[in-house]
Amino acid sequence: RMLGRLVRHKSKSIRNKSLVLSRFSSTRGAVATQVWGDAISDIKKANTYKNERIITSPQRGQITVQNTSTPVLNFCANNYLGLSDHPELIQAAKNTLDSHGLGLSSVRFICGTQDIHKQLEQEISNFHGTEDTILYASCFDANAGIFEGLLTKEDHIFTDSLNHASIIDGVRLSKAKRAIYNHMDLEDLDQKLSASDSRIKLIVTDGVFSMDGDVAPLEGICDLADKHDALVMVDECHATGFIGKHGRGTPELLGVEGRIDLINSTLGKALGGASGGYTTGKKEAVELLRQKSRPYLFSNSVAPAIVGATLETFRILQTSTDLIEKLSANTKLFRESMTQAGFTLSGNPHSPITPVMLGDAGLATNFANQMLEKGIYVIGFSYPVVPAGKARIRVQLSAAHSTADVETAIKAFIEVGKNLGVIA
């Protein structure tokens, strides 16, 4: 009998192993695997495949990268104010871990709202001079939730042709009518607004466009909003904390504070670089988003440590403008020196986003690789991240960079530029 049980057990074990093997050797999904593999091959052939370099240090002006023997200067992070490894933010995060725990294991409306979440929302409202604020896990979520939450098929969205992908995706989720106006083209926007008789008209634009460094013509946009009884929403991810005298973004820079109805921005760039985003503006809009915005309703609360660190960020911004001024000086030095060297730069001079235009995708990748060999970490951007034929290296200055760091980067750009025939 024991022998029989052993034989039956062995037989069952063999059948189970055969079943597992048959699952792994199944041809199910072969078509999808082929399609995806071909797509990857096409991306590589087009020289637009994006490799991820592995950083082995905190995010700062000088970092260490896997497979490089010495530290490199980082000129491609959104760490505009150099706060990503700031000791006071790190300590604030540690303190909040002790006082409020690691996470909430809940969405906000169930049991995921702590006192510090409300404090941060109030702090953001005070900073922007708005009525109320709602926190999200990211600004991508804020953009994904705002249009569907606030607008219906009776309404109309007017969106800049170069707005961020998160805005594009968010607009697609809404049932509102949509009109795409030419990039920063006020005449085209005026014509499209004139043709609409919708209930709510919402003009949507990036404040600073992340790939080009352009600053939206907000004064003209607000004038058109007044003319056509429209609302204005601005995505300030690449402006909050460092654009404008006090870091209040493009509305402060362009003198239209109080004329912007809705602002979406992030905690994951200049304000510490972790994660989190928000919508701030009219209290009725924020209240409605708390009831209807799906990314807010179905995503966990922003982690307490991030909330605590961000509260410290706003304290620093209210105390001093030194970091903003340092970033501005670095931007001015880099732009003036690179232009003098013969490079073609894009973007607004107030923006630390400084695209070095190269055109060809392969050239941009090769240029970035040679820069890394010289100790400068930059990335080549090409289609589909930017339009075909407009490949570039997007340089991002930081207050974490010393004057010597910026000069070192300029020298490397000139050497590689001459080597690759970009400049004479």
GROMACS .gro file of C-alpha atoms in nm:
model
  424
    1ARG     CA    1   0.000   0.000   0.000
    2MET     CA    2   0.283   0.239   0.083
    3LEU     CA    3   0.448   0.160  -0.248
    4GLY     CA    4   0.120   0.237  -0.423
    5ARG     CA    5   0.090   0.573  -0.247
    6LEU     CA    6   0.446   0.660  -0.344
    7VAL     CA    7   0.378   0.570  -0.708
    8ARG     CA    8   0.057   0.777  -0.711
    9HIS     CA    9   0.236   1.073  -0.545
   10LYS     CA   10   0.521   1.050  -0.797
   11SER     CA   11   0.273   1.033  -1.083
   12LYS     CA   12   0.084   1.339  -0.953
   13SER     CA   13   0.411   1.531  -0.909
   14ILE     CA   14   0.511   1.453  -1.269
   15ARG     CA   15   0.171   1.568  -1.395
   16ASN     CA   16   0.200   1.895  -1.199
   17LYS     CA   17   0.548   1.959  -1.337
   18SER     CA   18   0.425   1.885  -1.687
   19LEU     CA   19   0.139   2.128  -1.639
   20VAL     CA   20   0.378   2.402  -1.525
   21LEU     CA   21   0.610   2.334  -1.819
   22SER     CA   22   0.319   2.336  -2.062
   23ARG     CA   23   0.214   2.677  -1.931
   24PHE     CA   24   0.557   2.822  -1.985
   25SER     CA   25   0.594   2.664  -2.329
   26SER     CA   26   0.245   2.766  -2.445
   27THR     CA   27   0.222   2.967  -2.765
   28ARG     CA   28  -0.054   3.182  -2.613
   29GLY     CA   29   0.050   3.544  -2.642
   30ALA     CA   30   0.305   3.474  -2.915
   31VAL     CA   31   0.153   3.738  -3.143
   32ALA     CA   32   0.166   4.003  -2.872
   33THR     CA   33   0.524   3.912  -2.786
   34GLN     CA   34   0.621   3.945  -3.154
   35VAL     CA   35   0.443   4.280  -3.191
   36TRP     CA   36   0.605   4.423  -2.878
   37GLY     CA   37   0.947   4.291  -2.974
   38ASP     CA   38   0.918   4.445  -3.321
   39ALA     CA   39   0.816   4.778  -3.166
   40ILE     CA   40   1.124   4.774  -2.943
   41SER     CA   41   1.344   4.691  -3.243
   42ASP     CA   42   1.194   4.981  -3.438
   43ILE     CA   43   1.264   5.220  -3.150
   44LYS     CA   44   1.626   5.105  -3.136
   45LYS     CA   45   1.668   5.138  -3.514
   46ALA     CA   46   1.537   5.495  -3.493
   47ASN     CA   47   1.795   5.577  -3.221
   48THR     CA   48   1.515   5.676  -2.984
   49TYR     CA   49   1.553   5.389  -2.734
   50LYS     CA   50   1.580   5.526  -2.381
   51ASN     CA   51   1.833   5.357  -2.155
   52GLU     CA   52   1.807   5.420  -1.783
   53ARG     CA   53   2.133   5.511  -1.614
   54ILE     CA   54   2.155   5.392  -1.255
   55ILE     CA   55   2.232   5.656  -0.992
   56THR     CA   56   2.399   5.526  -0.675
   57SER     CA   57   2.384   5.844  -0.465
   58PRO     CA   58   2.121   6.092  -0.347
   59GLN     CA   59   1.994   6.336  -0.609
   60ARG     CA   60   2.217   6.645  -0.594
   61GLY     CA   61   2.437   6.867  -0.810
   62GLN     CA   62   2.711   6.602  -0.814
   63ILE     CA   63   2.608   6.236  -0.824
   64THR     CA   64   2.759   5.892  -0.868
   65VAL     CA   65   2.642   5.673  -1.155
   66GLN     CA   66   2.676   5.298  -1.189
   67ASN     CA   67   2.970   5.192  -1.411
   68THR     CA   68   3.144   5.529  -1.388
   69SER     CA   69   3.460   5.559  -1.185
   70THR     CA   70   3.419   5.919  -1.065
   71PRO     CA   71   3.127   6.143  -0.963
   72VAL     CA   72   2.955   6.341  -1.238
   73LEU     CA   73   2.781   6.678  -1.247
   74ASN     CA   74   2.406   6.638  -1.294
   75PHE     CA   75   2.246   6.882  -1.538
   76CYS     CA   76   1.926   6.694  -1.619
   77ALA     CA   77   1.729   6.681  -1.293
   78ASN     CA   78   1.421   6.880  -1.193
   79ASN     CA   79   1.606   6.959  -0.870
   80TYR     CA   80   1.588   7.332  -0.946
   81LEU     CA   81   1.642   7.460  -0.592
   82GLY     CA   82   1.879   7.183  -0.488
   83LEU     CA   83   1.645   7.066  -0.212
   84SER     CA   84   1.634   6.695  -0.297
   85ASP     CA   85   1.904   6.617  -0.039
   86HIS     CA   86   1.865   6.924   0.182
   87PRO     CA   87   1.944   6.823   0.542
   88GLU     CA   88   1.656   7.022   0.691
   89LEU     CA   89   1.403   6.851   0.462
   90ILE     CA   90   1.550   6.509   0.538
   91GLN     CA   91   1.529   6.577   0.912
   92ALA     CA   92   1.170   6.702   0.876
   93ALA     CA   93   1.082   6.380   0.692
   94LYS     CA   94   1.243   6.169   0.967
   95ASN     CA   95   1.058   6.362   1.236
   96THR     CA   96   0.728   6.311   1.056
   97LEU     CA   97   0.793   5.938   1.021
   98ASP     CA   98   0.818   5.927   1.399
   99SER     CA   99   0.512   6.144   1.464
  100HIS     CA  100   0.275   6.033   1.184
  101GLY     CA  101   0.400   5.697   1.058
  102LEU     CA  102   0.502   5.562   0.719
  103GLY     CA  103   0.171   5.576   0.537
  104LEU     CA  104  -0.207   5.587   0.575
  105SER     CA  105  -0.307   5.263   0.399
  106SER     CA  106  -0.616   5.449   0.286
  107VAL     CA  107  -0.760   5.706   0.053
  108ARG     CA  108  -0.836   6.049   0.193
  109PHE     CA  109  -1.213   6.022   0.241
  110ILE     CA  110  -1.203   5.693   0.435
  111CYS     CA  111  -0.927   5.726   0.695
  112GLY     CA  112  -0.639   5.883   0.504
  113THR     CA  113  -0.648   6.249   0.610
  114GLN     CA  114  -0.409   6.360   0.883
  115ASP     CA  115  -0.375   6.706   1.034
  116ILE     CA  116  -0.055   6.764   0.836
  117HIS     CA  117  -0.233   6.705   0.504
  118LYS     CA  118  -0.472   6.987   0.586
  119GLN     CA  119  -0.182   7.204   0.705
  120LEU     CA  120   0.002   7.154   0.376
  121GLU     CA  121  -0.308   7.228   0.170
  122GLN     CA  122  -0.352   7.553   0.362
  123GLU     CA  123   0.018   7.636   0.319
  124ILE     CA  124  -0.006   7.587  -0.057
  125SER     CA  125  -0.316   7.806  -0.073
  126ASN     CA  126  -0.138   8.080   0.121
  127PHE     CA  127   0.166   8.054  -0.107
  128HIS     CA  128  -0.035   8.092  -0.428
  129GLY     CA  129  -0.293   8.331  -0.285
  130THR     CA  130  -0.580   8.093  -0.365
  131GLU     CA  131  -0.894   7.983  -0.182
  132ASP     CA  132  -0.835   7.610  -0.136
  133THR     CA  133  -0.606   7.322  -0.232
  134ILE     CA  134  -0.640   6.946  -0.287
  135LEU     CA  135  -0.340   6.711  -0.269
  136TYR     CA  136  -0.277   6.424  -0.512
  137ALA     CA  137  -0.023   6.143  -0.533
  138SER     CA  138   0.131   6.325  -0.832
  139CYS     CA  139   0.058   6.616  -1.061
  140PHE     CA  140  -0.004   6.361  -1.336
  141ASP     CA  141  -0.296   6.247  -1.119
  142ALA     CA  142  -0.406   6.606  -1.066
  143ASN     CA  143  -0.417   6.660  -1.441
  144ALA     CA  144  -0.586   6.325  -1.496
  145GLY     CA  145  -0.863   6.409  -1.251
  146ILE     CA  146  -0.938   6.775  -1.298
  147PHE     CA  147  -1.114   6.785  -1.635
  148GLU     CA  148  -1.336   6.483  -1.586
  149GLY     CA  149  -1.418   6.603  -1.236
  150LEU     CA  150  -1.512   6.960  -1.324
  151LEU     CA  151  -1.642   6.955  -1.681
  152THR     CA  152  -1.916   6.782  -1.881
  153LYS     CA  153  -2.022   6.761  -2.246
  154GLU     CA  154  -2.172   7.107  -2.207
  155ASP     CA  155  -1.824   7.256  -2.157
  156HIS     CA  156  -1.521   7.329  -2.376
  157ILE     CA  157  -1.147   7.292  -2.315
  158PHE     CA  158  -0.892   7.502  -2.506
  159THR     CA  159  -0.548   7.347  -2.474
  160ASP     CA  160  -0.205   7.451  -2.603
  161SER     CA  161  -0.065   7.214  -2.865
  162LEU     CA  162   0.254   7.155  -2.664
  163ASN     CA  163   0.095   7.098  -2.324
  164HIS     CA  164   0.234   6.817  -2.110
  165ALA     CA  165   0.129   6.457  -2.177
  166SER     CA  166  -0.059   6.445  -1.847
  167ILE     CA  167  -0.281   6.733  -1.961
  168ILE     CA  168  -0.339   6.561  -2.294
  169ASP     CA  169  -0.441   6.240  -2.118
  170GLY     CA  170  -0.660   6.427  -1.871
  171VAL     CA  171  -0.842   6.613  -2.148
  172ARG     CA  172  -0.906   6.283  -2.326
  173LEU     CA  173  -1.077   6.145  -2.015
  174SER     CA  174  -1.325   6.432  -2.007
  175LYS     CA  175  -1.651   6.441  -2.202
  176ALA     CA  176  -1.602   6.814  -2.265
  177LYS     CA  177  -1.546   6.942  -2.617
  178ARG     CA  178  -1.184   7.022  -2.691
  179ALA     CA  179  -0.994   7.262  -2.912
  180ILE     CA  180  -0.617   7.255  -2.957
  181TYR     CA  181  -0.470   7.598  -3.028
  182ASN     CA  182  -0.129   7.658  -3.185
  183HIS     CA  183   0.156   7.684  -2.936
  184MET     CA  184   0.132   8.018  -2.751
  185ASP     CA  185  -0.068   8.162  -3.043
  186LEU     CA  186  -0.310   8.415  -2.894
  187GLU     CA  187  -0.473   8.493  -3.227
  188ASP     CA  188  -0.556   8.127  -3.286
  189LEU     CA  189  -0.685   8.094  -2.929
  190ASP     CA  190  -0.903   8.403  -2.975
  191GLN     CA  191  -1.058   8.260  -3.292
  192LYS     CA  192  -1.134   7.927  -3.127
  193LEU     CA  193  -1.286   8.092  -2.821
  194SER     CA  194  -1.503   8.312  -3.045
  195ALA     CA  195  -1.646   8.005  -3.216
  196SER     CA  196  -1.761   7.846  -2.890
  197ASP     CA  197  -2.092   7.896  -2.711
  198SER     CA  198  -2.028   7.634  -2.444
  199ARG     CA  199  -2.134   7.674  -2.081
  200ILE     CA  200  -1.784   7.670  -1.927
  201LYS     CA  201  -1.479   7.758  -2.135
  202LEU     CA  202  -1.148   7.651  -1.981
  203ILE     CA  203  -0.814   7.764  -2.125
  204VAL     CA  204  -0.534   7.524  -2.025
  205THR     CA  205  -0.163   7.587  -2.061
  206ASP     CA  206   0.170   7.492  -1.912
  207GLY     CA  207   0.324   7.790  -1.733
  208VAL     CA  208   0.671   7.682  -1.842
  209PHE     CA  209   0.682   7.418  -2.115
  210SER     CA  210   0.903   7.138  -1.993
  211MET     CA  211   1.076   7.043  -2.319
  212ASP     CA  212   1.122   7.391  -2.462
  213GLY     CA  213   1.156   7.623  -2.164
  214ASP     CA  214   0.897   7.859  -2.315
  215VAL     CA  215   0.689   8.073  -2.080
  216ALA     CA  216   0.321   8.096  -2.165
  217PRO     CA  217   0.187   8.447  -2.253
  218LEU     CA  218  -0.037   8.453  -1.948
  219GLU     CA  219  -0.125   8.821  -1.961
  220GLY     CA  220  -0.265   8.782  -2.312
  221ILE     CA  221  -0.438   8.457  -2.217
  222CYS     CA  222  -0.603   8.624  -1.917
  223ASP     CA  223  -0.715   8.914  -2.138
  224LEU     CA  224  -0.879   8.666  -2.376
  225ALA     CA  225  -1.040   8.490  -2.081
  226ASP     CA  226  -1.190   8.823  -1.973
  227LYS     CA  227  -1.309   8.890  -2.326
  228HIS     CA  228  -1.476   8.549  -2.370
  229ASP     CA  229  -1.587   8.481  -2.010
  230ALA     CA  230  -1.347   8.186  -1.986
  231LEU     CA  231  -1.147   8.034  -1.701
  232VAL     CA  232  -0.770   7.989  -1.699
  233MET     CA  233  -0.582   7.684  -1.570
  234VAL     CA  234  -0.202   7.675  -1.556
  235ASP     CA  235   0.025   7.374  -1.498
  236GLU     CA  236   0.313   7.513  -1.291
  237CYS     CA  237   0.525   7.200  -1.244
  238HIS     CA  238   0.833   7.361  -1.397
  239ALA     CA  239   0.781   7.698  -1.229
  240THR     CA  240   0.658   7.655  -0.870
  241GLY     CA  241   0.922   7.749  -0.617
  242PHE     CA  242   1.172   7.920  -0.847
  243ILE     CA  243   1.009   8.129  -1.122
  244GLY     CA  244   0.917   8.480  -1.009
  245LYS     CA  245   1.083   8.689  -0.740
  246HIS     CA  246   0.942   8.478  -0.458
  247GLY     CA  247   0.904   8.153  -0.652
  248ARG     CA  248   0.529   8.182  -0.699
  249GLY     CA  249   0.559   8.083  -1.061
  250THR     CA  250   0.465   8.232  -1.394
  251PRO     CA  251   0.165   8.428  -1.258
  252GLU     CA  252   0.408   8.618  -1.032
  253LEU     CA  253   0.666   8.656  -1.310
  254LEU     CA  254   0.410   8.797  -1.554
  255GLY     CA  255   0.203   8.999  -1.310
  256VAL     CA  256  -0.123   8.805  -1.336
  257GLU     CA  257  -0.157   8.672  -0.981
  258GLY     CA  258  -0.525   8.672  -0.892
  259ARG     CA  259  -0.628   8.626  -1.257
  260ILE     CA  260  -0.557   8.251  -1.272
  261ASP     CA  261  -0.853   8.034  -1.171
  262LEU     CA  262  -0.684   7.696  -1.128
  263ILE     CA  263  -0.320   7.599  -1.076
  264ASN     CA  264  -0.189   7.243  -1.091
  265SER     CA  265   0.163   7.175  -0.971
  266THR     CA  266   0.394   6.921  -0.814
  267LEU     CA  267   0.589   6.850  -0.497
  268GLY     CA  268   0.822   6.628  -0.700
  269LYS     CA  269   1.047   6.885  -0.865
  270ALA     CA  270   1.170   7.207  -0.704
  271LEU     CA  271   0.980   7.154  -0.378
  272GLY     CA  272   1.195   6.867  -0.257
  273GLY     CA  273   1.182   6.625  -0.546
  274ALA     CA  274   0.991   6.339  -0.382
  275SER     CA  275   0.635   6.295  -0.509
  276GLY     CA  276   0.291   6.446  -0.478
  277GLY     CA  277   0.093   6.708  -0.662
  278TYR     CA  278  -0.198   6.943  -0.613
  279THR     CA  279  -0.474   7.157  -0.757
  280THR     CA  280  -0.522   7.498  -0.600
  281GLY     CA  281  -0.777   7.765  -0.687
  282LYS     CA  282  -1.146   7.834  -0.648
  283LYS     CA  283  -1.289   7.669  -0.337
  284GLU     CA  284  -1.596   7.536  -0.522
  285ALA     CA  285  -1.373   7.364  -0.777
  286VAL     CA  286  -1.159   7.204  -0.506
  287GLU     CA  287  -1.464   7.090  -0.311
  288LEU     CA  288  -1.613   6.930  -0.622
  289LEU     CA  289  -1.283   6.755  -0.698
  290ARG     CA  290  -1.285   6.601  -0.351
  291GLN     CA  291  -1.621   6.446  -0.442
  292LYS     CA  292  -1.558   6.346  -0.805
  293SER     CA  293  -1.189   6.331  -0.898
  294ARG     CA  294  -1.111   5.963  -0.946
  295PRO     CA  295  -0.731   5.978  -0.891
  296TYR     CA  296  -0.801   6.151  -0.557
  297LEU     CA  297  -1.083   5.920  -0.453
  298PHE     CA  298  -0.902   5.596  -0.541
  299SER     CA  299  -0.535   5.666  -0.459
  300ASN     CA  300  -0.361   5.654  -0.123
  301SER     CA  301  -0.286   5.977   0.058
  302VAL     CA  302   0.050   6.146   0.008
  303ALA     CA  303   0.297   5.982   0.248
  304PRO     CA  304   0.338   6.169   0.579
  305ALA     CA  305   0.717   6.201   0.546
  306ILE     CA  306   0.673   6.383   0.214
  307VAL     CA  307   0.411   6.611   0.365
  308GLY     CA  308   0.638   6.697   0.657
  309ALA     CA  309   0.936   6.766   0.430
  310THR     CA  310   0.724   6.984   0.199
  311LEU     CA  311   0.602   7.194   0.491
  312GLU     CA  312   0.969   7.259   0.564
  313THR     CA  313   1.024   7.353   0.199
  314PHE     CA  314   0.763   7.626   0.220
  315ARG     CA  315   0.922   7.753   0.542
  316ILE     CA  316   1.254   7.786   0.358
  317LEU     CA  317   1.091   7.968   0.065
  318GLN     CA  318   0.923   8.213   0.300
  319THR     CA  319   1.247   8.278   0.485
  320SER     CA  320   1.485   8.357   0.197
  321THR     CA  321   1.508   8.402  -0.181
  322ASP     CA  322   1.878   8.306  -0.190
  323LEU     CA  323   1.818   7.977  -0.373
  324ILE     CA  324   1.600   8.146  -0.635
  325GLU     CA  325   1.864   8.411  -0.694
  326LYS     CA  326   2.143   8.152  -0.720
  327LEU     CA  327   1.945   7.955  -0.977
  328SER     CA  328   1.879   8.272  -1.177
  329ALA     CA  329   2.251   8.358  -1.180
  330ASN     CA  330   2.345   8.006  -1.295
  331THR     CA  331   2.085   8.019  -1.572
  332LYS     CA  332   2.210   8.356  -1.696
  333LEU     CA  333   2.574   8.241  -1.700
  334PHE     CA  334   2.497   7.920  -1.889
  335ARG     CA  335   2.270   8.077  -2.149
  336GLU     CA  336   2.499   8.369  -2.227
  337SER     CA  337   2.813   8.154  -2.250
  338MET     CA  338   2.653   7.884  -2.466
  339THR     CA  339   2.504   8.139  -2.706
  340GLN     CA  340   2.841   8.309  -2.736
  341ALA     CA  341   2.999   7.971  -2.814
  342GLY     CA  342   2.765   7.927  -3.110
  343PHE     CA  343   2.502   7.685  -2.980
  344THR     CA  344   2.135   7.722  -3.068
  345LEU     CA  345   1.931   7.745  -2.750
  346SER     CA  346   1.556   7.741  -2.703
  347GLY     CA  347   1.334   7.870  -2.427
  348ASN     CA  348   1.275   8.179  -2.217
  349PRO     CA  349   1.577   8.342  -2.048
  350HIS     CA  350   1.396   8.329  -1.712
  351SER     CA  351   1.369   7.951  -1.730
  352PRO     CA  352   1.647   7.718  -1.608
  353ILE     CA  353   1.524   7.470  -1.870
  354THR     CA  354   1.772   7.534  -2.151
  355PRO     CA  355   1.733   7.309  -2.456
  356VAL     CA  356   2.048   7.281  -2.667
  357MET     CA  357   1.899   7.216  -3.011
  358LEU     CA  358   2.068   6.947  -3.222
  359GLY     CA  359   1.796   6.819  -3.458
  360ASP     CA  360   1.909   6.462  -3.518
  361ALA     CA  361   1.814   6.193  -3.265
  362GLY     CA  362   2.134   5.994  -3.308
  363LEU     CA  363   2.344   6.307  -3.269
  364ALA     CA  364   2.166   6.395  -2.945
  365THR     CA  365   2.228   6.048  -2.800
  366ASN     CA  366   2.593   6.048  -2.907
  367PHE     CA  367   2.643   6.399  -2.771
  368ALA     CA  368   2.499   6.300  -2.431
  369ASN     CA  369   2.720   5.991  -2.416
  370GLN     CA  370   3.033   6.194  -2.485
  371MET     CA  371   2.930   6.447  -2.223
  372LEU     CA  372   2.907   6.168  -1.964
  373GLU     CA  373   3.261   6.065  -2.051
  374LYS     CA  374   3.363   6.419  -1.958
  375GLY     CA  375   3.180   6.399  -1.625
  376ILE     CA  376   2.859   6.581  -1.723
  377TYR     CA  377   2.528   6.395  -1.691
  378VAL     CA  378   2.280   6.516  -1.954
  379ILE     CA  379   2.020   6.332  -2.163
  380GLY     CA  380   1.938   6.352  -2.533
  381PHE     CA  381   1.566   6.392  -2.602
  382SER     CA  382   1.412   6.287  -2.931
  383TYR     CA  383   1.085   6.171  -3.083
  384PRO     CA  384   0.830   6.086  -2.945
  385VAL     CA  385   0.920   6.294  -2.638
  386VAL     CA  386   0.980   6.594  -2.868
  387PRO     CA  387   0.874   6.645  -3.231
  388ALA     CA  388   1.066   6.453  -3.498
  389GLY     CA  389   1.365   6.649  -3.624
  390LYS     CA  390   1.387   6.858  -3.307
  391ALA     CA  391   1.612   6.640  -3.094
  392ARG     CA  392   1.797   6.821  -2.822
  393ILE     CA  393   1.984   6.802  -2.497
  394ARG     CA  394   1.768   6.960  -2.230
  395VAL     CA  395   1.997   7.122  -1.975
  396GLN     CA  396   1.845   7.201  -1.637
  397LEU     CA  397   2.031   7.435  -1.408
  398SER     CA  398   2.006   7.406  -1.031
  399ALA     CA  399   2.083   7.619  -0.729
  400ALA     CA  400   2.290   7.317  -0.620
  401HIS     CA  401   2.542   7.398  -0.894
  402SER     CA  402   2.837   7.621  -0.810
  403THR     CA  403   2.965   7.874  -1.061
  404ALA     CA  404   3.259   7.639  -1.122
  405ASP     CA  405   3.015   7.352  -1.195
  406VAL     CA  406   2.838   7.558  -1.459
  407GLU     CA  407   3.165   7.665  -1.618
  408THR     CA  408   3.282   7.302  -1.627
  409ALA     CA  409   2.964   7.203  -1.810
  410ILE     CA  410   3.003   7.486  -2.061
  411LYS     CA  411   3.361   7.380  -2.133
  412ALA     CA  412   3.251   7.019  -2.192
  413PHE     CA  413   2.970   7.130  -2.424
  414ILE     CA  414   3.213   7.332  -2.633
  415GLU     CA  415   3.462   7.044  -2.659
  416VAL     CA  416   3.200   6.787  -2.759
  417GLY     CA  417   3.024   7.037  -2.984
  418LYS     CA  418   3.342   7.095  -3.181
  419ASN     CA  419   3.425   6.726  -3.191
  420LEU     CA  420   3.082   6.643  -3.341
  421GLY     CA  421   3.073   6.942  -3.575
  422VAL     CA  422   2.785   7.116  -3.397
  423ILE     CA  423   2.983   7.436  -3.355
  424ALA     CA  424   3.294   7.562  -3.532
   0.00000   0.00000   0.00000
